Coordinates of C-alpha atoms in Angstrom, one line a residue:
G943 CA -8.0 14.8 11.0
A944 CA -9.5 11.7 9.5
V945 CA -7.5 9.2 7.4
V946 CA -9.1 9.7 4.0
L947 CA -7.9 7.6 1.1
W948 CA -8.9 8.6 -2.4
G949 CA -7.9 8.1 -6.0
C950 CA -8.6 9.2 -9.5
G951 CA -8.9 7.6 -12.9
G952 CA -6.6 7.9 -15.9
G953 CA -4.1 5.4 -14.6
A954 CA -2.5 7.7 -12.1
V955 CA -4.2 7.0 -8.7
Q956 CA -3.5 9.8 -6.3
G957 CA -4.1 10.6 -2.7
S958 CA -3.5 12.7 0.5
E959 CA -3.6 12.2 4.2
S960 CA -4.1 13.8 7.5
S961 CA -3.2 11.9 10.6
G962 CA -5.6 9.9 12.6
S963 CA -7.5 6.7 13.3
D964 CA -10.5 7.2 11.1
S965 CA -10.8 5.2 8.0
T966 CA -12.9 6.5 5.1
Y967 CA -11.9 5.1 1.7
T968 CA -12.8 7.4 -1.2
A969 CA -12.1 7.4 -4.9
S970 CA -11.9 10.7 -6.7
I971 CA -12.7 11.4 -10.3
P972 CA -12.0 14.2 -12.7
P973 CA -14.9 16.7 -12.7
A974 CA -17.5 15.8 -15.3
P975 CA -18.2 18.2 -18.1
Q976 CA -21.6 19.9 -17.7
D977 CA -23.0 18.3 -20.8
S978 CA -22.2 14.8 -19.4
A979 CA -23.5 15.1 -15.9
S980 CA -24.7 11.9 -14.4
T981 CA -28.4 11.1 -14.1
W982 CA -28.0 8.1 -11.9
T983 CA -31.0 6.5 -10.3
Q984 CA -30.9 4.2 -7.3
E985 CA -32.0 1.2 -9.5
E986 CA -29.3 1.8 -12.1
L987 CA -26.6 2.1 -9.4
E988 CA -27.6 -1.1 -7.8
R989 CA -27.6 -2.9 -11.1
V990 CA -24.2 -1.7 -12.2
S991 CA -22.8 -2.4 -8.7
L992 CA -23.9 -6.0 -8.7
E993 CA -22.3 -6.5 -12.1
I994 CA -19.0 -5.1 -10.9
Q995 CA -19.2 -7.1 -7.7
G996 CA -19.2 -10.2 -9.8
D997 CA -16.2 -8.9 -11.8
V998 CA -14.3 -8.2 -8.6
E999 CA -15.0 -11.7 -7.2
K1000 CA -13.5 -13.2 -10.3
L1001 CA -10.4 -10.9 -10.2
R1002 CA -9.7 -11.6 -6.6
G1003 CA -10.7 -15.2 -6.5
A1004 CA -12.9 -14.6 -3.4
Q1005 CA -16.6 -14.1 -2.9
F1006 CA -18.5 -11.3 -1.1
Q1007 CA -20.2 -12.5 2.1
G1008 CA -23.2 -10.4 1.0
A1009 CA -24.2 -7.7 -1.4
V1010 CA -22.6 -4.3 -0.7
P1011 CA -25.3 -1.6 -0.2
V1012 CA -24.9 1.3 -2.5
R1013 CA -26.3 4.9 -2.3
L1014 CA -26.1 8.2 -4.1
S1015 CA -24.5 11.1 -2.3
S1016 CA -23.5 14.7 -2.9
K1017 CA -20.1 16.2 -2.2
E1018 CA -21.6 18.4 0.5
Q1019 CA -23.0 15.3 2.2
F1020 CA -19.6 13.6 2.0
V1021 CA -17.9 16.5 3.8
T1022 CA -20.5 16.5 6.5
Y1023 CA -20.1 12.7 6.9
A1024 CA -16.3 12.9 7.0
L1025 CA -16.3 15.7 9.6
E1026 CA -18.8 13.8 11.8
R1027 CA -16.8 10.6 11.5
T1028 CA -13.6 12.4 12.4
E1029 CA -15.1 13.8 15.5
R1030 CA -16.5 10.4 16.5
M1031 CA -13.4 8.3 15.8
E1032 CA -10.5 10.5 16.8
P1033 CA -9.8 12.4 20.1
K1034 CA -9.4 16.1 19.7
S1035 CA -6.3 16.0 21.8
K1036 CA -4.6 13.7 19.3
R1037 CA -5.6 15.8 16.3
A1038 CA -4.3 19.0 18.1
A1039 CA -1.0 17.3 18.9
D1040 CA -0.5 16.0 15.3
E1041 CA -1.3 19.5 13.9
T1042 CA 1.2 21.1 16.3
I1043 CA 3.9 18.6 15.2
Q1044 CA 3.4 19.4 11.6
R1045 CA 3.4 23.2 12.3
M1046 CA 6.6 22.9 14.4
L1047 CA 8.3 20.9 11.7
G1048 CA 7.3 23.4 9.0
L1049 CA 5.3 20.9 7.1
I1050 CA 2.2 23.1 7.2
P1051 CA 1.9 26.9 7.8
P1052 CA 1.6 27.9 11.5
D1053 CA -1.9 29.3 10.9
M1054 CA -3.3 26.4 8.8
D1055 CA -6.2 24.4 10.1
L1056 CA -5.3 20.9 9.0
L1057 CA -8.8 19.5 9.1
T1058 CA -10.3 22.4 7.2
E1059 CA -7.6 22.2 4.5
T1060 CA -8.1 18.5 4.1
M1061 CA -11.8 18.8 3.7
R1062 CA -11.3 21.6 1.1
M1063 CA -9.0 19.4 -0.9
L1064 CA -11.3 16.4 -0.7
Q1065 CA -14.3 18.3 -1.8
D1066 CA -12.6 19.1 -5.0
Q1067 CA -11.6 15.4 -5.5
V1068 CA -14.1 13.0 -4.2
G1069 CA -16.2 10.9 -6.6
G1070 CA -17.3 8.1 -4.3
F1071 CA -16.5 6.6 -0.9
Y1072 CA -16.8 3.3 1.0
D1073 CA -17.9 3.6 4.7
P1074 CA -16.6 0.7 6.7
T1075 CA -18.9 1.4 9.6
T1076 CA -22.1 0.9 7.6
K1077 CA -20.4 -1.3 5.0
T1078 CA -22.0 0.9 2.4
F1079 CA -20.6 2.4 -0.8
Y1080 CA -21.6 6.0 -1.7
L1081 CA -21.3 7.3 -5.3
M1082 CA -21.4 11.1 -6.0
D1083 CA -24.6 11.9 -7.8
N1084 CA -22.8 13.8 -10.6
C1085 CA -20.4 11.0 -11.5
P1086 CA -20.3 10.1 -15.2
E1087 CA -21.1 6.4 -15.9
G1088 CA -17.7 5.3 -17.4
L1089 CA -15.7 6.9 -14.5
A1090 CA -18.2 5.6 -12.0
K1091 CA -17.6 2.0 -13.0
I1092 CA -13.9 2.5 -12.3
V1093 CA -14.6 4.1 -9.0
L1094 CA -17.0 1.1 -8.2
A1095 CA -14.2 -1.4 -9.1
H1096 CA -11.8 0.3 -6.7
E1097 CA -14.2 0.8 -3.8
L1098 CA -15.8 -2.6 -4.2
G1099 CA -12.3 -4.0 -3.9
H1100 CA -12.1 -2.2 -0.6
A1101 CA -15.5 -3.7 0.4
L1102 CA -14.4 -7.2 -0.3
D1103 CA -11.1 -6.7 1.6
D1104 CA -13.1 -5.3 4.5
Q1105 CA -15.3 -8.3 4.6
L1106 CA -12.3 -10.6 4.5
Y1107 CA -9.8 -8.8 6.7
D1108 CA -11.7 -6.2 8.8
I1109 CA -9.8 -3.1 7.6
D1110 CA -11.1 -0.8 10.3
G1111 CA -10.0 -3.2 13.0
T1112 CA -6.4 -3.2 11.9
L1113 CA -6.3 0.5 11.3
K1114 CA -7.4 1.1 14.9
Q1115 CA -4.6 -1.1 16.1
V1116 CA -1.9 0.9 14.2
A1117 CA -3.4 4.4 14.3
E1118 CA -1.1 5.7 17.1
R1119 CA 1.9 5.3 14.9
S1120 CA 1.5 7.3 11.7
D1121 CA 4.2 5.4 9.7
M1122 CA 2.8 2.0 10.5
A1123 CA -0.7 3.3 9.6
L1124 CA 0.5 4.6 6.3
A1125 CA 2.2 1.2 5.6
Y1126 CA -1.2 -0.6 6.2
Q1127 CA -3.1 2.0 4.2
S1128 CA -0.7 1.3 1.3
V1129 CA -1.8 -2.3 1.4
V1130 CA -5.4 -1.3 1.4
E1131 CA -5.1 1.2 -1.4
G1132 CA -2.6 -0.9 -3.3
S1133 CA -5.1 -3.7 -3.3
G1134 CA -8.0 -1.4 -4.5
T1135 CA -5.7 0.0 -7.2
A1136 CA -4.7 -3.5 -8.4
V1137 CA -8.4 -4.5 -8.7
M1138 CA -9.2 -1.3 -10.4
A1139 CA -6.3 -1.6 -12.9
R1140 CA -7.2 -5.1 -13.8
W1141 CA -10.9 -4.3 -14.2
T1142 CA -10.1 -1.2 -16.3
K1143 CA -7.8 -3.2 -18.6
E1144 CA -10.5 -5.8 -19.3
H1145 CA -13.5 -3.4 -19.6
M1146 CA -12.5 0.1 -20.6
K1147 CA -12.0 1.2 -24.2
P1148 CA -8.8 3.1 -25.2
M1149 CA -10.7 6.2 -26.1
E1150 CA -12.4 6.3 -22.7
L1151 CA -9.0 6.0 -21.0
L1152 CA -7.7 8.9 -23.1
R1153 CA -10.6 11.0 -22.1
M1154 CA -10.0 10.4 -18.5
S1155 CA -6.3 11.3 -18.8
S1156 CA -7.1 14.6 -20.5
M1157 CA -9.4 15.5 -17.5
E1158 CA -6.8 15.1 -14.8
A1159 CA -5.0 18.4 -15.0
E1160 CA -7.7 20.5 -13.3
Q1161 CA -8.0 18.0 -10.5
T1162 CA -4.3 17.7 -9.8
A1163 CA -4.0 21.5 -9.8
S1164 CA -6.3 21.5 -6.8
M1165 CA -4.0 19.1 -5.0
A1166 CA -1.0 21.2 -5.7
R1167 CA -2.4 24.0 -3.7
S1168 CA -2.1 22.0 -0.5
P1169 CA 1.1 21.3 1.4
M1170 CA 3.1 18.2 0.2
I1171 CA 2.6 16.4 3.5
L1172 CA -1.1 16.3 2.7
W1173 CA -1.1 14.8 -0.8
K1174 CA 2.1 12.9 -1.2
P1175 CA 1.8 10.2 1.5
L1176 CA -1.4 8.8 0.1
M1177 CA -0.4 9.3 -3.5
S1178 CA 2.3 6.9 -2.4
A1179 CA -0.3 4.7 -0.8
Y1180 CA -2.0 4.2 -4.2
L1181 CA 1.0 4.0 -6.5
K1182 CA 3.7 2.6 -4.3
G1183 CA 1.1 0.4 -2.5
A1184 CA 0.2 -1.2 -5.8
A1185 CA 3.9 -1.6 -6.7
F1186 CA 4.6 -3.1 -3.3
L1187 CA 2.0 -5.8 -3.8
A1188 CA 3.5 -6.5 -7.2
R1189 CA 6.9 -6.9 -5.5
T1190 CA 8.6 -4.1 -7.3
D1191 CA 9.8 -0.6 -6.4
N1192 CA 9.0 0.6 -9.9
V1193 CA 5.6 2.4 -10.0
M1194 CA 5.1 1.8 -13.7
R1195 CA 5.7 -1.9 -13.4
G1196 CA 3.4 -1.9 -10.4
Q1197 CA 0.6 -0.5 -12.4
M1198 CA 1.0 -3.0 -15.2
A1199 CA 1.6 -6.2 -13.2
S1200 CA -0.8 -6.6 -10.3
G1201 CA 0.1 -8.4 -7.1
T1202 CA -1.1 -12.0 -6.9
N1203 CA -4.1 -12.7 -4.7
A1204 CA -1.9 -14.8 -2.4
D1205 CA 0.5 -11.9 -1.9
I1206 CA -2.4 -9.5 -1.2
E1207 CA -3.8 -12.0 1.4
Q1208 CA -0.3 -12.2 3.1
A1209 CA 0.0 -8.4 3.2
F1210 CA -3.3 -8.1 4.9
R1211 CA -2.8 -10.8 7.4
F1212 CA 0.8 -9.9 8.1
P1213 CA 1.0 -6.2 7.3
P1214 CA 4.3 -4.3 6.6
K1215 CA 5.4 -2.3 9.6
S1216 CA 6.9 0.8 7.9
S1217 CA 6.7 3.0 4.8
E1218 CA 10.3 1.9 4.3
Q1219 CA 9.0 -1.6 3.5
I1220 CA 6.5 -0.1 1.0
L1221 CA 9.2 2.0 -0.7
H1222 CA 11.6 -0.9 -0.8
P1223 CA 9.5 -4.1 -1.2
A1224 CA 12.4 -6.5 -0.8
K1225 CA 12.7 -5.3 2.8
Y1226 CA 9.3 -7.0 3.3
W1227 CA 9.1 -9.8 0.8
D1228 CA 12.7 -11.1 0.7
K1229 CA 13.3 -13.1 4.0
D1230 CA 17.1 -12.4 3.6
S1231 CA 16.6 -8.7 3.2
R1232 CA 13.6 -8.2 5.5
D1233 CA 14.2 -5.0 7.5
E1234 CA 11.9 -4.4 10.5
P1235 CA 11.9 -1.0 12.1
V1236 CA 13.9 -0.3 15.2
A1237 CA 11.8 0.6 18.2
V1238 CA 13.0 4.0 19.3
Q1239 CA 11.5 5.0 22.6
Q1240 CA 12.5 8.0 24.6
S1241 CA 12.4 7.6 28.4
V1242 CA 11.0 10.6 30.3
N1243 CA 11.6 11.1 34.0
E1244 CA 8.3 12.7 35.0
A1245 CA 9.9 14.1 38.1
V1246 CA 11.7 16.7 36.0
L1247 CA 8.7 17.7 33.9
G1248 CA 7.0 20.0 36.4
D1249 CA 4.1 21.7 34.5
W1250 CA 5.0 19.9 31.3
K1251 CA 3.1 16.9 30.1
V1252 CA 3.7 14.3 27.3
L1253 CA 1.1 15.1 24.6
R1254 CA 2.1 12.7 21.9
R1255 CA 4.5 10.0 20.7
D1256 CA 4.6 9.2 17.0
V1257 CA 6.8 7.6 14.3
M1258 CA 7.4 9.6 11.2
G1259 CA 9.0 7.0 8.9
E1260 CA 11.1 7.2 5.7
L1261 CA 8.4 8.8 3.5
A1262 CA 7.7 11.6 5.9
L1263 CA 11.4 12.2 6.5
A1264 CA 12.0 12.4 2.8
I1265 CA 9.3 15.1 2.5
W1266 CA 10.7 17.0 5.5
C1267 CA 14.3 16.9 4.2
I1268 CA 13.2 19.0 1.2
V1269 CA 14.0 22.6 1.9
P1270 CA 10.5 24.3 2.3
A1271 CA 11.0 26.7 -0.6
Q1272 CA 11.6 23.8 -3.0
R1273 CA 8.9 21.8 -1.4
S1274 CA 6.3 24.4 -2.1
T1275 CA 7.3 24.6 -5.8
V1276 CA 6.4 21.0 -6.4
G1277 CA 3.1 21.6 -8.2
G1278 CA 0.7 20.2 -10.6
K1279 CA 3.2 19.0 -13.2
D1280 CA 4.8 16.6 -10.6
I1281 CA 1.5 15.4 -9.4
A1282 CA 0.2 14.7 -12.9
N1283 CA 3.5 12.8 -13.6
A1284 CA 3.2 10.8 -10.4
V1285 CA 4.5 7.6 -11.9
G1286 CA 7.9 9.2 -12.2
M1287 CA 7.9 11.0 -8.8
D1288 CA 10.5 10.2 -6.1
Y1289 CA 9.0 9.1 -2.8
T1290 CA 12.3 8.9 -0.9
S1291 CA 15.8 10.4 -1.1
P1292 CA 19.4 9.6 -0.1
A1293 CA 18.8 11.7 3.1
A1294 CA 15.9 9.4 4.2
E1295 CA 17.1 6.0 2.9
G1296 CA 18.8 3.9 5.5
W1297 CA 16.1 4.9 8.1
G1298 CA 16.1 2.4 10.9
G1299 CA 13.4 3.9 13.2
D1300 CA 12.4 7.1 14.9
E1301 CA 10.2 8.7 17.5
I1302 CA 8.8 12.1 18.0
L1303 CA 8.0 13.2 21.5
L1304 CA 5.8 16.2 22.0
L1305 CA 5.6 17.9 25.4
G1306 CA 3.4 20.9 26.4
T1307 CA 2.1 23.1 29.1
E1308 CA -1.4 24.5 29.7
Q1309 CA 0.0 27.9 28.9
G1310 CA 0.7 26.8 25.3
A1311 CA 4.5 26.2 25.4
R1312 CA 5.7 23.2 23.3
I1313 CA 8.8 21.1 23.0
L1314 CA 9.4 18.5 20.2
R1315 CA 12.2 16.0 20.6
W1316 CA 12.8 13.8 17.5
V1317 CA 15.2 10.9 17.7
S1318 CA 16.0 8.9 14.6
A1319 CA 18.1 5.7 14.3
W1320 CA 20.0 4.8 11.1
D1321 CA 21.4 1.7 9.5
T1322 CA 24.9 3.0 9.0
A1323 CA 27.0 6.0 10.0
R1324 CA 26.8 7.3 6.4
D1325 CA 23.0 7.1 6.5
A1326 CA 23.0 9.1 9.7
A1327 CA 25.4 11.7 8.3
E1328 CA 23.3 12.1 5.1
F1329 CA 20.2 12.8 7.2
F1330 CA 22.1 15.1 9.5
G1331 CA 23.4 17.1 6.5
A1332 CA 19.9 17.5 5.0
A1333 CA 18.3 18.3 8.4
S1334 CA 20.9 21.0 9.1
M1335 CA 19.7 22.8 5.9
V1336 CA 16.0 22.5 6.9
L1337 CA 16.5 23.5 10.6
P1338 CA 17.2 27.2 10.0
T1339 CA 13.9 27.5 8.1
L1340 CA 12.0 26.5 11.2
E1341 CA 13.0 29.6 13.2
E1342 CA 10.3 31.7 11.5
P1343 CA 7.3 29.4 12.0
L1344 CA 8.5 28.7 15.6
T1345 CA 8.7 32.5 16.3
T1346 CA 5.2 32.9 14.9
L1347 CA 3.9 30.1 17.1
A1348 CA 5.6 31.9 20.1
G1349 CA 3.7 35.0 19.3
G1350 CA 6.5 36.8 17.6
K1351 CA 9.0 36.3 20.4
S1352 CA 12.2 34.8 19.0
S1353 CA 13.7 34.6 22.5
Q1354 CA 11.1 32.0 23.3
T1355 CA 12.2 29.5 20.7
V1356 CA 14.9 26.8 20.4
T1357 CA 16.2 24.7 17.5
S1358 CA 19.1 22.3 17.7
I1359 CA 20.5 19.1 16.1
R1360 CA 23.2 16.8 17.3
Y1361 CA 24.3 13.2 17.1
G1362 CA 23.2 10.9 19.9
G1363 CA 25.7 8.3 18.8
E1364 CA 27.2 7.2 15.5
L1365 CA 23.8 5.9 14.3
E1366 CA 21.4 8.3 16.0
V1367 CA 20.4 11.9 15.2
I1368 CA 18.5 14.1 17.7
I1369 CA 16.5 17.2 16.7
E1370 CA 15.1 19.4 19.4
L1371 CA 12.6 22.2 18.9
G1372 CA 10.6 24.4 21.3
Y1373 CA 8.6 27.6 21.6
G1374 CA 6.4 29.5 24.1
A1375 CA 8.8 29.8 27.1
R1376 CA 12.2 31.4 27.8
G1377 CA 14.9 29.8 25.6
S1378 CA 16.9 29.0 28.7
E1379 CA 13.9 27.1 30.2
L1380 CA 13.3 25.1 27.1
K1381 CA 17.0 24.2 26.8
K1382 CA 17.1 23.2 30.5
L1383 CA 14.2 20.9 30.2
L1384 CA 15.5 19.3 27.0
G1385 CA 18.8 18.7 28.8
E1386 CA 17.1 17.1 31.8
I1387 CA 15.0 14.8 29.5
A1388 CA 18.2 13.8 27.7
G1389 CA 20.1 13.2 31.0
R1390 CA 22.7 15.9 30.1

């Protein structure tokens, strides 16, 4: 589905992601009480927007190249827009492959429609969005004034960055690698969050902030109903993205000390290349500690593929590995409490730290059989062993979803894990053909 970035007020900016090359930036708000529903007019929206554009220019030390058009919109119109943009911007084949990968890895249920679930979640959250195609900001027509100003500060920050750095252009360049796209999205959302936090500190009264905080629980409960792989990566993009720009790995410090305008410019012009660099800022900012991802590329001899075709190559990265390494039963119990306390949430783990690089290779046939081969490289033998141990606990839980995907035929599935060397771990999954056929093809791909 589309890459959709969104956040909420009250100090804890949150988000979720589905894979893809689209780029719609949205800011969510707690639902307004019925007695405080907005009665925005177009004239009022334009007036307030111009005021906040001036504030954003002062905070960022840069000027807009022109006024940002602003419009009122309904949540239903937003969903229609997001679906249309997704269809326009991203090939169906890529969306289908990404959905299959998440199903095979047990990150979403076998019967979940990823795009539908993402839209359901967003409809509960969205308060406004910036469209980089039309360069226009849209505010939900029921947004209370105080919260709307915070949304405007965040989204107009995006608008300024888009004018300066062409956000869409960069996202299209990195869209094929999910981890690199998430790293760049963290810069985008971290910048918007930094502007929003600074504007809020200067313009919002304490009682208004308390009111916003008290309204978060209902909103975060909606997020908790979705799989962790949907909401946690972009929650990280907001919170860890802001911390990254402030050169700290502490989310609280990142919310209190915004990144400098010079650092924001550097991060846009020379983006981080992995979620590892976002989670551990020194691996980007410190020249002596800088850690670029290892390029893991699996070679495939097409002569051995027969009816099989390469459907997708992707990089998962440290953040996604940390989510996957949580045993699914524990993953599903991470609910609203953890989301509401996002500042203290862990975004990585010992099993995922020390990531050097990875590649997922997805193969398929027209009959619906699928093979997933996941090769990860690690900084040290201990790092590889920690991931191997965690992955060995998760792997048995994949037998059930793979059997479901195989139409209930457990004889048509395969799961395996092995070392490919002291610093390399290889995970192989498959369904939809005889187990012996799946294992034979995997062996031929690996040159065994």
